[in-house]
Amino acid sequence: MNNATSSSPDILCAAQASVAADGTESAVGATAGTRLDVASRRLDGERIRSRLSAACRGWGIEVVETTGSTNLDLLARLRENVACAPTVRAAMVQTAGRGQRGRAWQSQPGDSLMFSLAYVMSGGPADLAGLSLATGVAVIEGLSDLPLSAPQALGLKWPNDVLLRGGKLAGILIETVPAGPGRIGIVIGIGLNLRRADDVATRIDNAAASAASASDASGASNRSPAPTPVVPATPPAALESVFPEPDMSTVLVALVKRLTAMLDRFATQGFAAFREDWEAMHAYGGAAIRIIEHGRDVLHGVALGVDGHGCLRVATSQGERVIASGEVSVRLLDRAPGTQEAR
C-alpha cells in the first residue's frame, strides 16, 4: 500500500516551513547563502502550483514529502477513478522509486528530482508508440528553457534516457492501465539527477555488486547455471555541471510545462509530431553501437535514427535492422581487435 497516496499536497509546504525555521534557529551564524542552498534542495509546493497555474490549467499539482512511488500512487488512483487525471505528483523522497526493468532509482533527498504525470487519452497501447521518445524531447526542451551553460551537451539515448555529455542525466518510465472503452491511462515517471553524480555512481556500483553477490550465493546453493553477464551502466551525470546549484522547484516547473504540452500534442498527432526533434537530439546518431539483451551483445552496427513508430534503425553489414523492444540496452561500441561490424 502506498503510504502517501492520500496525503495532502500541502504537507510538504508545512514541512518546508518547519525545516527552514529549525535550520535558521539552530545554525548559529548561518549565512543567507546557506539558507538559499537549503531552499533550492526542497520542493516548494505553493510556488510550484502558482507558477504552473496558467500553463497547466485543469491539472492537479501535488507535492508531498514522502511516498513509496509516485508512479504507483497514480496508477492506483487511475484504476479506481480515471477522473483523477490529469495530475502531476512530485515527492521529496520515494522509498520505492523504480527505473526500467524494476531497478531501484538511486538517489538522496535534494540530489534528485522525482515526479510522475497521470494522463488519459483516446486509443490503446498501439497508439502510444514513440511516447517515451516524445517524453525525452519534452524533457530536453524543458531543461533548455533554464539558463544552462551548455544546453548543446544534452542528448537522447533510445529509448528512455536523457544524456548530458554522454552520462545519464534522467530516466523515463511509462506505465499504463485501461481507462474504459477506447481510452488508456498513462503514468509517466521521471527521475533526474540534480547533484553529486559521483555519489550516484557509487550507489549504482554498490547496488550492482550486491546483486551480483546475491546471484552468486543463490547459484552456489542451488547449483543453477552461471548468472547473466552484467551490462556496465551508462555513467551518471548531474544537472549542476551546467546549472550550478539547481533549484529543485524551478527545474520541476520547467519540465512540467513542456511535458503537459507534449501530452496534449501527442494525444492528437502522435509521435510524428516529435520525430524530427528526436532525431536532432539523438546522442548516438551516426555512431557505432552495440545492442545488448540479457547481458549479451546481439547486434553491432551504426545508429541511423528511428522510424515512424519510434523503433531504432540500425545499419549493419547485412542491411538495415529495426529494433522494437525497449528491453534491450544500447551502448556505444568500443571496438576491440577482431570485433565484427554486425552479427
PDB file of C-alpha atoms in Angstrom, residues 33 64 206 211 342:
ATOM      1  CA  GLY A  33      23.661  31.698   1.014  1.00  0.00           C
ATOM      2  CA  VAL A  64       4.390  15.583  -0.890  1.00  0.00           C
ATOM      3  CA  ASN A 206      27.262  -0.861  -4.750  1.00  0.00           C
ATOM      4  CA  ALA A 211      23.031  -8.018  -6.773  1.00  0.00           C
ATOM      5  CA  ALA A 342      27.439  -6.845 -37.236  1.00  0.00           C
TER       6      ALA A 342
END
